[in-house]
PDB file of C-alpha atoms in Angstrom:
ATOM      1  CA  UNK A   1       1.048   1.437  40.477  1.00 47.00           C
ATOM      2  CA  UNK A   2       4.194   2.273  38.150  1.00 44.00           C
ATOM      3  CA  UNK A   3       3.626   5.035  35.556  1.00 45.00           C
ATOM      4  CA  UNK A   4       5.008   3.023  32.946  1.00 48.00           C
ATOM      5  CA  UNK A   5       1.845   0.677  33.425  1.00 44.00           C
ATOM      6  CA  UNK A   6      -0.474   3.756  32.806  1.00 44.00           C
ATOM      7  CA  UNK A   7      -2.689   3.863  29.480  1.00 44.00           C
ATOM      8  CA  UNK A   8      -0.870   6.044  26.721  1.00 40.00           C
ATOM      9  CA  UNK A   9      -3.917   8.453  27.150  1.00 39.00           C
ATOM     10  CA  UNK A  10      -3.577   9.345  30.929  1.00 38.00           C
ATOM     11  CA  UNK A  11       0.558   9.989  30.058  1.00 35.00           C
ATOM     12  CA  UNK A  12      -0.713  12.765  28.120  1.00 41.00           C
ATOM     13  CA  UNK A  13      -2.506  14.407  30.965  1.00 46.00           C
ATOM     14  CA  UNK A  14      -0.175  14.831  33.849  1.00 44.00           C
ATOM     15  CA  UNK A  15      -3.182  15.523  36.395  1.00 46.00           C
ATOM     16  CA  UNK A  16      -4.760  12.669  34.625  1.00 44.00           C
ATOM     17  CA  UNK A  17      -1.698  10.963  35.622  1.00 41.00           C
ATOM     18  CA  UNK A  18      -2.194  12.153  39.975  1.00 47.00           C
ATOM     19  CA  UNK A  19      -5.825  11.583  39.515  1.00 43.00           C
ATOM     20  CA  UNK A  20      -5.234   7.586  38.553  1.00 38.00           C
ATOM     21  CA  UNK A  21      -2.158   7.300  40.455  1.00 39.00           C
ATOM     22  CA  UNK A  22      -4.138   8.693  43.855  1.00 43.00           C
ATOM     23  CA  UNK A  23      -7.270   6.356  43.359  1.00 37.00           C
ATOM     24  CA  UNK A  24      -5.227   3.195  43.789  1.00 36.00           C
ATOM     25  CA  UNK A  25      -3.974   4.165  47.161  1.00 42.00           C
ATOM     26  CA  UNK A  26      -7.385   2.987  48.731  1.00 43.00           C
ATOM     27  CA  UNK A  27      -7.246   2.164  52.780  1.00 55.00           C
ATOM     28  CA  UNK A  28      -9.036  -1.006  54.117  1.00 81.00           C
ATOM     29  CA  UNK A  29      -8.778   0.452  57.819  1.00 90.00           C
ATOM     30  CA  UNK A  30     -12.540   0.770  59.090  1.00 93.00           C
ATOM     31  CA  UNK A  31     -13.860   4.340  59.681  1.00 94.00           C
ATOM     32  CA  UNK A  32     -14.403   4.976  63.209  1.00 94.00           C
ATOM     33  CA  UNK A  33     -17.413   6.672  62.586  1.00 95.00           C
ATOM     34  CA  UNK A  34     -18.861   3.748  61.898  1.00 96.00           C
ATOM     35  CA  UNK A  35     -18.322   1.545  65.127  1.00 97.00           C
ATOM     36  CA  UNK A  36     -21.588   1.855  67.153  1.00 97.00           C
ATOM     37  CA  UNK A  37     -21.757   2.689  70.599  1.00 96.00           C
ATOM     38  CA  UNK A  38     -23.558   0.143  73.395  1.00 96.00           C
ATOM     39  CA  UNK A  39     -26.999   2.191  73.717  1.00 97.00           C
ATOM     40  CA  UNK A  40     -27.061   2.515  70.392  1.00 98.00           C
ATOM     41  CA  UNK A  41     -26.607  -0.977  69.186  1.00 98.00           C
ATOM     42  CA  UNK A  42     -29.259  -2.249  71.886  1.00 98.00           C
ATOM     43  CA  UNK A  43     -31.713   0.193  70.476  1.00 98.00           C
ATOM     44  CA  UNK A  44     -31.473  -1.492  66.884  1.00 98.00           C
ATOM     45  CA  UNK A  45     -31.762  -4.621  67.833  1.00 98.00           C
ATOM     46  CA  UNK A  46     -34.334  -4.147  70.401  1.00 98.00           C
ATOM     47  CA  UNK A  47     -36.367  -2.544  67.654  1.00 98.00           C
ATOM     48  CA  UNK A  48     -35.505  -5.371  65.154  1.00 98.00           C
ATOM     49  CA  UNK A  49     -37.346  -8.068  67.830  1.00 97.00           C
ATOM     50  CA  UNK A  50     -39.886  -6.087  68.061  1.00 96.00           C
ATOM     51  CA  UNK A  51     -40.485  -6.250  64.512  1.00 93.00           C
ATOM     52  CA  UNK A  52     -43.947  -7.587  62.962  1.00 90.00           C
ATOM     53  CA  UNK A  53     -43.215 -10.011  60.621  1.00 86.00           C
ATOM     54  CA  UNK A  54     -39.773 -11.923  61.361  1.00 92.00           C
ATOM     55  CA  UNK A  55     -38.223  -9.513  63.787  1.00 95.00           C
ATOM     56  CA  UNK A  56     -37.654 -12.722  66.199  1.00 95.00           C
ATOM     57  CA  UNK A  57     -35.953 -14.368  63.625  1.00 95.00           C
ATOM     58  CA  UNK A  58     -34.167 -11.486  62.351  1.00 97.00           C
ATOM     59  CA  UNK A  59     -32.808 -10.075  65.939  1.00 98.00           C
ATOM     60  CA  UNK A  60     -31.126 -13.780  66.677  1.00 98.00           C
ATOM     61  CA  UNK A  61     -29.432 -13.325  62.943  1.00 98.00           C
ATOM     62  CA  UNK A  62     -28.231  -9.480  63.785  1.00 98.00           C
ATOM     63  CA  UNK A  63     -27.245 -10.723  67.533  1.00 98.00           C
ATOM     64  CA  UNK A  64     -25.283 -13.153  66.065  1.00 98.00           C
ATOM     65  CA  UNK A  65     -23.140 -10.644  63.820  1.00 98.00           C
ATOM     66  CA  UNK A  66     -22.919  -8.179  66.853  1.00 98.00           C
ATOM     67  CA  UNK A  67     -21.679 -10.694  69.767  1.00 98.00           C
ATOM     68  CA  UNK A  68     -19.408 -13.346  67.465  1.00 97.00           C
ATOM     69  CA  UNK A  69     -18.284 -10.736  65.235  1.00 97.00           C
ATOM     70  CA  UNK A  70     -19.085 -13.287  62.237  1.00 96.00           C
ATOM     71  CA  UNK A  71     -19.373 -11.874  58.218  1.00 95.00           C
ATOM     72  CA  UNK A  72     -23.041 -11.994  57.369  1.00 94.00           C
ATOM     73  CA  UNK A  73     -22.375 -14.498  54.449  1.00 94.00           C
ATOM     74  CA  UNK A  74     -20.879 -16.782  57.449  1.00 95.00           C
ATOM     75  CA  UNK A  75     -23.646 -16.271  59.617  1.00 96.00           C
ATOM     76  CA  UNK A  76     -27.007 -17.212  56.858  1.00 95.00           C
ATOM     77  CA  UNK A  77     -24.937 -20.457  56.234  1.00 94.00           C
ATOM     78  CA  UNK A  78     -24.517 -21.967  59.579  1.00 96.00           C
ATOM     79  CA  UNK A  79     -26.809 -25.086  60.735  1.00 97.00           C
ATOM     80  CA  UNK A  80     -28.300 -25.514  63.919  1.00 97.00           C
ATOM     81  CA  UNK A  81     -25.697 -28.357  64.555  1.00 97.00           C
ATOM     82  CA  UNK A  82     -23.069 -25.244  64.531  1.00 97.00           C
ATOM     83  CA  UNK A  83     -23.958 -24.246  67.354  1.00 98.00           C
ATOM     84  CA  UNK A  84     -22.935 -25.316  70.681  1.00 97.00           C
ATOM     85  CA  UNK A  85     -25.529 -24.617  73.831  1.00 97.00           C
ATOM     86  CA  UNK A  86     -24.335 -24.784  77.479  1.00 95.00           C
ATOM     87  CA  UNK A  87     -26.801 -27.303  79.199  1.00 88.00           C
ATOM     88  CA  UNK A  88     -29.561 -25.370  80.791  1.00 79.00           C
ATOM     89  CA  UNK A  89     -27.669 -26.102  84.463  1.00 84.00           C
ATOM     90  CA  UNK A  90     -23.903 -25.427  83.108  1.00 87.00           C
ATOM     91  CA  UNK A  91     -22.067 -22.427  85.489  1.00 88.00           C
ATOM     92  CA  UNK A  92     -20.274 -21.072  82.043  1.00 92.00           C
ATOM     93  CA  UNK A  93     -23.301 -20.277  79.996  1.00 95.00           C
ATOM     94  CA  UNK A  94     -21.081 -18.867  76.931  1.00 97.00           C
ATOM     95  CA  UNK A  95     -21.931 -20.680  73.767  1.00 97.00           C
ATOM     96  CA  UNK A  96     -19.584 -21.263  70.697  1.00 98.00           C
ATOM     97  CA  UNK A  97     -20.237 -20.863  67.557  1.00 98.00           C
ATOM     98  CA  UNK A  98     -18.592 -23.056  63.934  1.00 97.00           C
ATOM     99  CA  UNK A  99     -17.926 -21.303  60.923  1.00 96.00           C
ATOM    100  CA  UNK A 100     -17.014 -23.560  58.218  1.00 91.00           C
ATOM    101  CA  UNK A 101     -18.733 -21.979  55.168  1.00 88.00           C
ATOM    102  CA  UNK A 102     -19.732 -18.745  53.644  1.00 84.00           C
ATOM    103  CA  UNK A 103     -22.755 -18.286  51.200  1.00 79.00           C
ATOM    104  CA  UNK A 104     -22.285 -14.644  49.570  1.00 72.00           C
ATOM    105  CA  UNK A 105     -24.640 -13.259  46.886  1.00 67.00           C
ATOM    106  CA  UNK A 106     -23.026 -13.471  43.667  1.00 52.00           C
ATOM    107  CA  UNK A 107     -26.174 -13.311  41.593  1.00 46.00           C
ATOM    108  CA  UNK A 108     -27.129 -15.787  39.291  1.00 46.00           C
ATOM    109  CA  UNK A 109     -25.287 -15.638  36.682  1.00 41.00           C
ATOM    110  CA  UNK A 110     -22.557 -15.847  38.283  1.00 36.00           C
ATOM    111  CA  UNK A 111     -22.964 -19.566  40.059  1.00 36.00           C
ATOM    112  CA  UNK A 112     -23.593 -23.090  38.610  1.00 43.00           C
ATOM    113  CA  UNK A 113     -26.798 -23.360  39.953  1.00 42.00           C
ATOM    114  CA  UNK A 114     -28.446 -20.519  38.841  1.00 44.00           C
ATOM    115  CA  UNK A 115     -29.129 -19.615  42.482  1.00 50.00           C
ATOM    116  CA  UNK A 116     -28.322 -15.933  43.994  1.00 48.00           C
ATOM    117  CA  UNK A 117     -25.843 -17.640  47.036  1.00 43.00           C
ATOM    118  CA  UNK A 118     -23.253 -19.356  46.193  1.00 52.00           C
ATOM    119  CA  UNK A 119     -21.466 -21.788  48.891  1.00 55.00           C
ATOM    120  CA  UNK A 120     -17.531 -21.226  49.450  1.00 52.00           C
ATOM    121  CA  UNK A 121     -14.357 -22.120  51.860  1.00 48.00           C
ATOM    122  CA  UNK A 122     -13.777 -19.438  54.453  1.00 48.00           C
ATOM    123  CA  UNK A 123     -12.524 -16.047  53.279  1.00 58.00           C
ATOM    124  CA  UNK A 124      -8.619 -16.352  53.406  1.00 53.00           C
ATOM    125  CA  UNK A 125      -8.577 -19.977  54.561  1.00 50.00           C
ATOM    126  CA  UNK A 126      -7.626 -23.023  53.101  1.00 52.00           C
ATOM    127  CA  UNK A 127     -10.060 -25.470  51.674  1.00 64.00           C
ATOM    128  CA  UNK A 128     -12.175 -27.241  54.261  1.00 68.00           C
ATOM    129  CA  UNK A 129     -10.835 -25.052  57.182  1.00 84.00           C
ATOM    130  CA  UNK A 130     -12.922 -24.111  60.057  1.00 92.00           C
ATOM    131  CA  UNK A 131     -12.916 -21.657  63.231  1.00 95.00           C
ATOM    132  CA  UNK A 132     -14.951 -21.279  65.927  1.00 96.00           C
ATOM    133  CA  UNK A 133     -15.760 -18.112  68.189  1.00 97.00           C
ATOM    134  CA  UNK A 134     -17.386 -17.547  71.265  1.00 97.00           C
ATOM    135  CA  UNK A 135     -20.772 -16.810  72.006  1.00 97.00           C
ATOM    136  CA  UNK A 136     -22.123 -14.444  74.626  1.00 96.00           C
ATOM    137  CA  UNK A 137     -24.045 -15.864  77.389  1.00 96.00           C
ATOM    138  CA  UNK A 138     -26.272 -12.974  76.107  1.00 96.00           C
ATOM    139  CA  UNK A 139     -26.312 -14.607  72.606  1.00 97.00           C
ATOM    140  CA  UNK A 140     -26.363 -17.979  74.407  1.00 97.00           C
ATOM    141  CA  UNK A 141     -30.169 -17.121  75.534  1.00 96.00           C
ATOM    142  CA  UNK A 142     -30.894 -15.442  72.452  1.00 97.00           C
ATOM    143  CA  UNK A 143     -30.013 -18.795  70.318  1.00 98.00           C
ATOM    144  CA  UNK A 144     -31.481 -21.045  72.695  1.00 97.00           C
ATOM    145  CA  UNK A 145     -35.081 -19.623  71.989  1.00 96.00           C
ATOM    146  CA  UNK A 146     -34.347 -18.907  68.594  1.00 97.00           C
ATOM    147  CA  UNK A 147     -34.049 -22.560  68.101  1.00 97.00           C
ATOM    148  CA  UNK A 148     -37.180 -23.653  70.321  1.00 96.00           C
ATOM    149  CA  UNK A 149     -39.557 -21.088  68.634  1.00 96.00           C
ATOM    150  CA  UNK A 150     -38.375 -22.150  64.902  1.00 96.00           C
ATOM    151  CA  UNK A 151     -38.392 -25.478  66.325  1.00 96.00           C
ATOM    152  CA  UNK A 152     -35.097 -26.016  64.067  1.00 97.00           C
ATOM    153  CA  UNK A 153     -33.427 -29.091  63.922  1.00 97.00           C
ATOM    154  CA  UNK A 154     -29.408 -30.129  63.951  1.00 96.00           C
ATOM    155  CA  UNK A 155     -29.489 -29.857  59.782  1.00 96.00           C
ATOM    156  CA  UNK A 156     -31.608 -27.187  59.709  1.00 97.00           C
ATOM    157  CA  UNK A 157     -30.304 -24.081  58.813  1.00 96.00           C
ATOM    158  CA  UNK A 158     -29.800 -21.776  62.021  1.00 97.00           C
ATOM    159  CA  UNK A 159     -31.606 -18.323  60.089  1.00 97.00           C
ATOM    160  CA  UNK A 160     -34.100 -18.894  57.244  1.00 95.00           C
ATOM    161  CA  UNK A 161     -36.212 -17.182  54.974  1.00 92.00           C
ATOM    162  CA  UNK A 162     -39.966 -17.076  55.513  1.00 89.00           C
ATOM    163  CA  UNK A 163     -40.205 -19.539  53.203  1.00 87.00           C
ATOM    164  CA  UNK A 164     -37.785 -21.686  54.828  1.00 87.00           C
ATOM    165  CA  UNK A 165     -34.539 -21.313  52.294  1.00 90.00           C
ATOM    166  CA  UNK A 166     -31.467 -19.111  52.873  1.00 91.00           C
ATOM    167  CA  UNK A 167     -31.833 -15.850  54.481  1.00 94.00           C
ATOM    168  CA  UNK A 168     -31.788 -13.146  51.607  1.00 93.00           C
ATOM    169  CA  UNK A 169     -29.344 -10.346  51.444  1.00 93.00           C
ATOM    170  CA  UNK A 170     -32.115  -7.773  50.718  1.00 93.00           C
ATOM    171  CA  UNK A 171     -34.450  -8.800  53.898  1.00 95.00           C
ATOM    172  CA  UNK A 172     -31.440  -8.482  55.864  1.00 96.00           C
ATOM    173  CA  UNK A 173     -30.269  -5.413  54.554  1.00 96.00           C
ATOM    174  CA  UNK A 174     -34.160  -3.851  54.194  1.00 96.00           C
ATOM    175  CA  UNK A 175     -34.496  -4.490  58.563  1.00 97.00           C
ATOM    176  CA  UNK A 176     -31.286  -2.702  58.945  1.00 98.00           C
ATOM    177  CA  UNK A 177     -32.245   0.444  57.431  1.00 97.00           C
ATOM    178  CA  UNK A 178     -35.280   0.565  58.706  1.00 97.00           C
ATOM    179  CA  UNK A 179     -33.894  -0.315  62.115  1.00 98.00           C
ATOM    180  CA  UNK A 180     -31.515   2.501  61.285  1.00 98.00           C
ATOM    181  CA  UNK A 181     -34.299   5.199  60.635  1.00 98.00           C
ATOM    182  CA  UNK A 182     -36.451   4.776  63.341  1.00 98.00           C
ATOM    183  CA  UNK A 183     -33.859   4.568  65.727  1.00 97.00           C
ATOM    184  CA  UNK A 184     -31.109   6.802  65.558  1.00 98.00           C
ATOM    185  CA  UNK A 185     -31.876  10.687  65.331  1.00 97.00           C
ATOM    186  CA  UNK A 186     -31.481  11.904  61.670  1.00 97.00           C
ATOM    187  CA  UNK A 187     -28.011  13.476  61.488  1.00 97.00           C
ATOM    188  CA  UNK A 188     -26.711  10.372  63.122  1.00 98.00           C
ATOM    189  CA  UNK A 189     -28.682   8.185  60.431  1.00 98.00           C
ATOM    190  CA  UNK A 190     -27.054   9.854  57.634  1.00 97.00           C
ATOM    191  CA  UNK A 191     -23.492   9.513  59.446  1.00 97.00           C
ATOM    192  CA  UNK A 192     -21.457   6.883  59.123  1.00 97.00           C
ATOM    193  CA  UNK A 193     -22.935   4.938  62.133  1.00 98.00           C
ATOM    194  CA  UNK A 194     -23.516   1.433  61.603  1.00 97.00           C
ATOM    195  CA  UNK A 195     -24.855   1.957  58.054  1.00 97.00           C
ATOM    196  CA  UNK A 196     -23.963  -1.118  57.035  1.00 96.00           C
ATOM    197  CA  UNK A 197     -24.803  -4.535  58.717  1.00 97.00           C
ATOM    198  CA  UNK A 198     -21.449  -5.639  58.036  1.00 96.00           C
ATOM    199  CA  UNK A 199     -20.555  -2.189  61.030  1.00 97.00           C
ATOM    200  CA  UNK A 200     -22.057  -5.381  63.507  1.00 98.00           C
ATOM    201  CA  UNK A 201     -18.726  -7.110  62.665  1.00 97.00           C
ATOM    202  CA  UNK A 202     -16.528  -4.028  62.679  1.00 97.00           C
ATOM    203  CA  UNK A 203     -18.064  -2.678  66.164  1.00 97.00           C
ATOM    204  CA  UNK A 204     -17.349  -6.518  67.628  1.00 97.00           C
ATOM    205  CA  UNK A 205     -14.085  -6.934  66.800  1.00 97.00           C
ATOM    206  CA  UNK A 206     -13.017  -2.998  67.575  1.00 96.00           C
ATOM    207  CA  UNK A 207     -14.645  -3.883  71.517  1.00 95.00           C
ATOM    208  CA  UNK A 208     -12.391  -7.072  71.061  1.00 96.00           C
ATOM    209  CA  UNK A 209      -9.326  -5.360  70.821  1.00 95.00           C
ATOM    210  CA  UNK A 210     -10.508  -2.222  72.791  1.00 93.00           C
ATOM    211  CA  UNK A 211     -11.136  -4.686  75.705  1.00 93.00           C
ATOM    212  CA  UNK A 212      -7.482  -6.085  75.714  1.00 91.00           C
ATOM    213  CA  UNK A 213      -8.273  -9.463  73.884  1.00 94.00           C
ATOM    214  CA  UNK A 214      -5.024 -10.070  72.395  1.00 94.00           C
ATOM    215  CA  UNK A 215      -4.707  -9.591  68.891  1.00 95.00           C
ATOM    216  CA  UNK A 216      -4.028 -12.775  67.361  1.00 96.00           C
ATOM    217  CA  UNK A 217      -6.795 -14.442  69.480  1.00 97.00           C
ATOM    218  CA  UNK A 218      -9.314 -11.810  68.081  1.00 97.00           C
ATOM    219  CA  UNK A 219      -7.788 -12.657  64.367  1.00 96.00           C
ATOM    220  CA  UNK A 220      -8.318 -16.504  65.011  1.00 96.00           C
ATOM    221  CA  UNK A 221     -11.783 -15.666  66.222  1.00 97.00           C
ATOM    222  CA  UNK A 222     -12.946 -13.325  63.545  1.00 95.00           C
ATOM    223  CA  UNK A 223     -11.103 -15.345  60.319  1.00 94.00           C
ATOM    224  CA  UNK A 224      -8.287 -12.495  59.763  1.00 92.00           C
ATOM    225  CA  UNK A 225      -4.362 -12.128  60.336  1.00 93.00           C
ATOM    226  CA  UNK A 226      -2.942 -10.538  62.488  1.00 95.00           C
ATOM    227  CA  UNK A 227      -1.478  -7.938  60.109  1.00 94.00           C
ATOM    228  CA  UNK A 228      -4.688  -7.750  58.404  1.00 93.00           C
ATOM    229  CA  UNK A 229      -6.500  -7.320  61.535  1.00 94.00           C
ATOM    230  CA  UNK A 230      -3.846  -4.719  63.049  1.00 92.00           C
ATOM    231  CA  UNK A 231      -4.078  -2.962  59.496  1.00 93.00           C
ATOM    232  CA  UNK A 232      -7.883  -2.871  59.458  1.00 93.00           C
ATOM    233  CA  UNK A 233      -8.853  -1.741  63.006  1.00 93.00           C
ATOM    234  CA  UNK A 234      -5.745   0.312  64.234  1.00 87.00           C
ATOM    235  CA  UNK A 235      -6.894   3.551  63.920  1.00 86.00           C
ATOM    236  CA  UNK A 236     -10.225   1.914  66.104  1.00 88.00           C
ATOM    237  CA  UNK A 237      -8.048   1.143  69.024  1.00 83.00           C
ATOM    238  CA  UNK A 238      -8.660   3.389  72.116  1.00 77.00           C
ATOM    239  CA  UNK A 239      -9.203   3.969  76.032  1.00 63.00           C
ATOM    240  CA  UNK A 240      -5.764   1.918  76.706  1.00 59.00           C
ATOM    241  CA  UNK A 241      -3.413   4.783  77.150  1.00 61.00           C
ATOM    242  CA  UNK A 242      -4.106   5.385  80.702  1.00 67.00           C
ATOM    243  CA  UNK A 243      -3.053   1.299  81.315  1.00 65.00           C
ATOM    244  CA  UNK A 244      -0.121   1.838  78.680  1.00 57.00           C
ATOM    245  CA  UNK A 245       0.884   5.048  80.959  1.00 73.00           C
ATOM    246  CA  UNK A 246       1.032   2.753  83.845  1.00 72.00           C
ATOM    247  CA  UNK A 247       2.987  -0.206  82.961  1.00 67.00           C
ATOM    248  CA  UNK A 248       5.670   1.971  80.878  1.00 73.00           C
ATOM    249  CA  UNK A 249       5.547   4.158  84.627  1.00 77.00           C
ATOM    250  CA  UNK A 250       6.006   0.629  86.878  1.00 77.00           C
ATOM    251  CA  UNK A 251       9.001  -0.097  84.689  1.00 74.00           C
ATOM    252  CA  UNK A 252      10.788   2.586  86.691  1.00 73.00           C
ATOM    253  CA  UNK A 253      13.470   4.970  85.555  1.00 74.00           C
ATOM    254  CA  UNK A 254      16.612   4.614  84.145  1.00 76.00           C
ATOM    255  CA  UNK A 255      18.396   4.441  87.583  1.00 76.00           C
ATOM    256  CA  UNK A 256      20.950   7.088  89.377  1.00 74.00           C
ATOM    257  CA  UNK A 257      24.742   7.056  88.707  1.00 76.00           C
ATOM    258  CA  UNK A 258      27.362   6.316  91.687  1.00 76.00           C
ATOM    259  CA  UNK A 259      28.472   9.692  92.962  1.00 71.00           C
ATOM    260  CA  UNK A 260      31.541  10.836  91.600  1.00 62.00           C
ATOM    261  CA  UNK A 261      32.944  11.165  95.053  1.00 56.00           C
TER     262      UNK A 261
END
């Protein structure tokens, strides 16, 4: 931000001046405290299934964030027909998954309808774009009964309400925090620690990277650049030093000059 673009009023007060200037230099990169662990990631969803009321239908929905690394407002707008299932005999059992819309809450004054969703294009694609990702043979199980219990068909849509309509942003976010509290010990609860179910994403596509997926396949897989990406996890990126060590070693050393003799 240029100081000439400052109200007259913050001019006035120089550490007004720091104060506004400092606030717009805001960083997108993810917290690293917030990436959950394995153990800790199966506990909340294991305690999400076992859930009275919807925790079946709920675990496929957080499963689905976790393994495909997909934006929540992605994942409550998919259709059964989305999804691609290995046959029930097929060696490669990894499903894959097509994201074509998004569905955020806007609220409803925002949207023609009057509804609280409204539907959009891909974040930061063009109109009518899609992508798919892949699905964990993991997830691959996970789908294949959610489907069969709901007894969904291809229109359907893949996670619903009780009620059968769009999955609502305040159920969703409601089982997370409760998953949160009576899973993880209390100072780890009021960490950073997956305290948002949007962390599902941010943990997938850190283990992406971490595992040596190349970047601009884990960009086309999650909806990102590569810059964006890069700029988002970076500071995420870890355990590869002792490989980095070793190639940079293999290259071998500058080698030794002819004697002078």
């Amino acid at each position: 931000m240029e100081r000439n673009s400052l109200p007259v009023s913050a001019w006035e007060e120089p550490e007004k001046v720091d104060e506004v200037l400092r606030a717009t230099k805001t960083s997108n990169a993810v917290d690293k405290r917030s990436l959950m662990n394995a153990d800790q990631a199966a506990a909340l969803l294991g305690w999400i299934r076992r859930r009275p009321r919807g925790g079946k239908r709920l675990h496929a929905f957080f499963a689905t964030l976790y393994y495909c690394g997909l934006r929540p407002e992605e994942a409550v707008a998919m259709r059964v027909e989305d999804v691609t299932l290995p046959g029930p005999d097929a060696r490669d059992e990894w499903c894959e998954l097509l994201i074509h819309t998004a569905t955020p809450e806007v609220g409803k004054q925002w949207t023609d309808t009057g509804e609280i969703h409204e539907e959009r294009d891909l974040k930061g694609r063009a109109e009518d774009e899609t992508r798919t990702a892949p699905g964990h043979p993991a997830l691959t199980r996970i789908l294949r009964q959610h489907i069969e219990d709901e007894q969904l068909k291809p229109g359907d849509l893949l996670f619903q309400g009780e009620t059968g309509g769009i999955l609502a942003g305040s159920v969703i976010r409601r089982a997370w925090r409760s998953a949160r509290k009576a899973v993880l010990p209390p100072h780890v609860f009021e960490s950073p620690t997956g305290k948002r179910v949007y962390d599902n994403r941010h943990t997938r596509l850190t283990k992406w990277l971490n595992d040596g997926i190349p970047p601009a396949q884990v960009a086309e897989w999650a909806g990102n650049s590569v810059p964006v990406l890069l700029a988002t996890y970076a500071r995420c990126v870890d355990g590869q030093l002792p490989d980095l060590k070793k190639r940079l070693e293999a290259a071998g050393d500058l080698p030794e000059p002819p004697d002078a003799g």
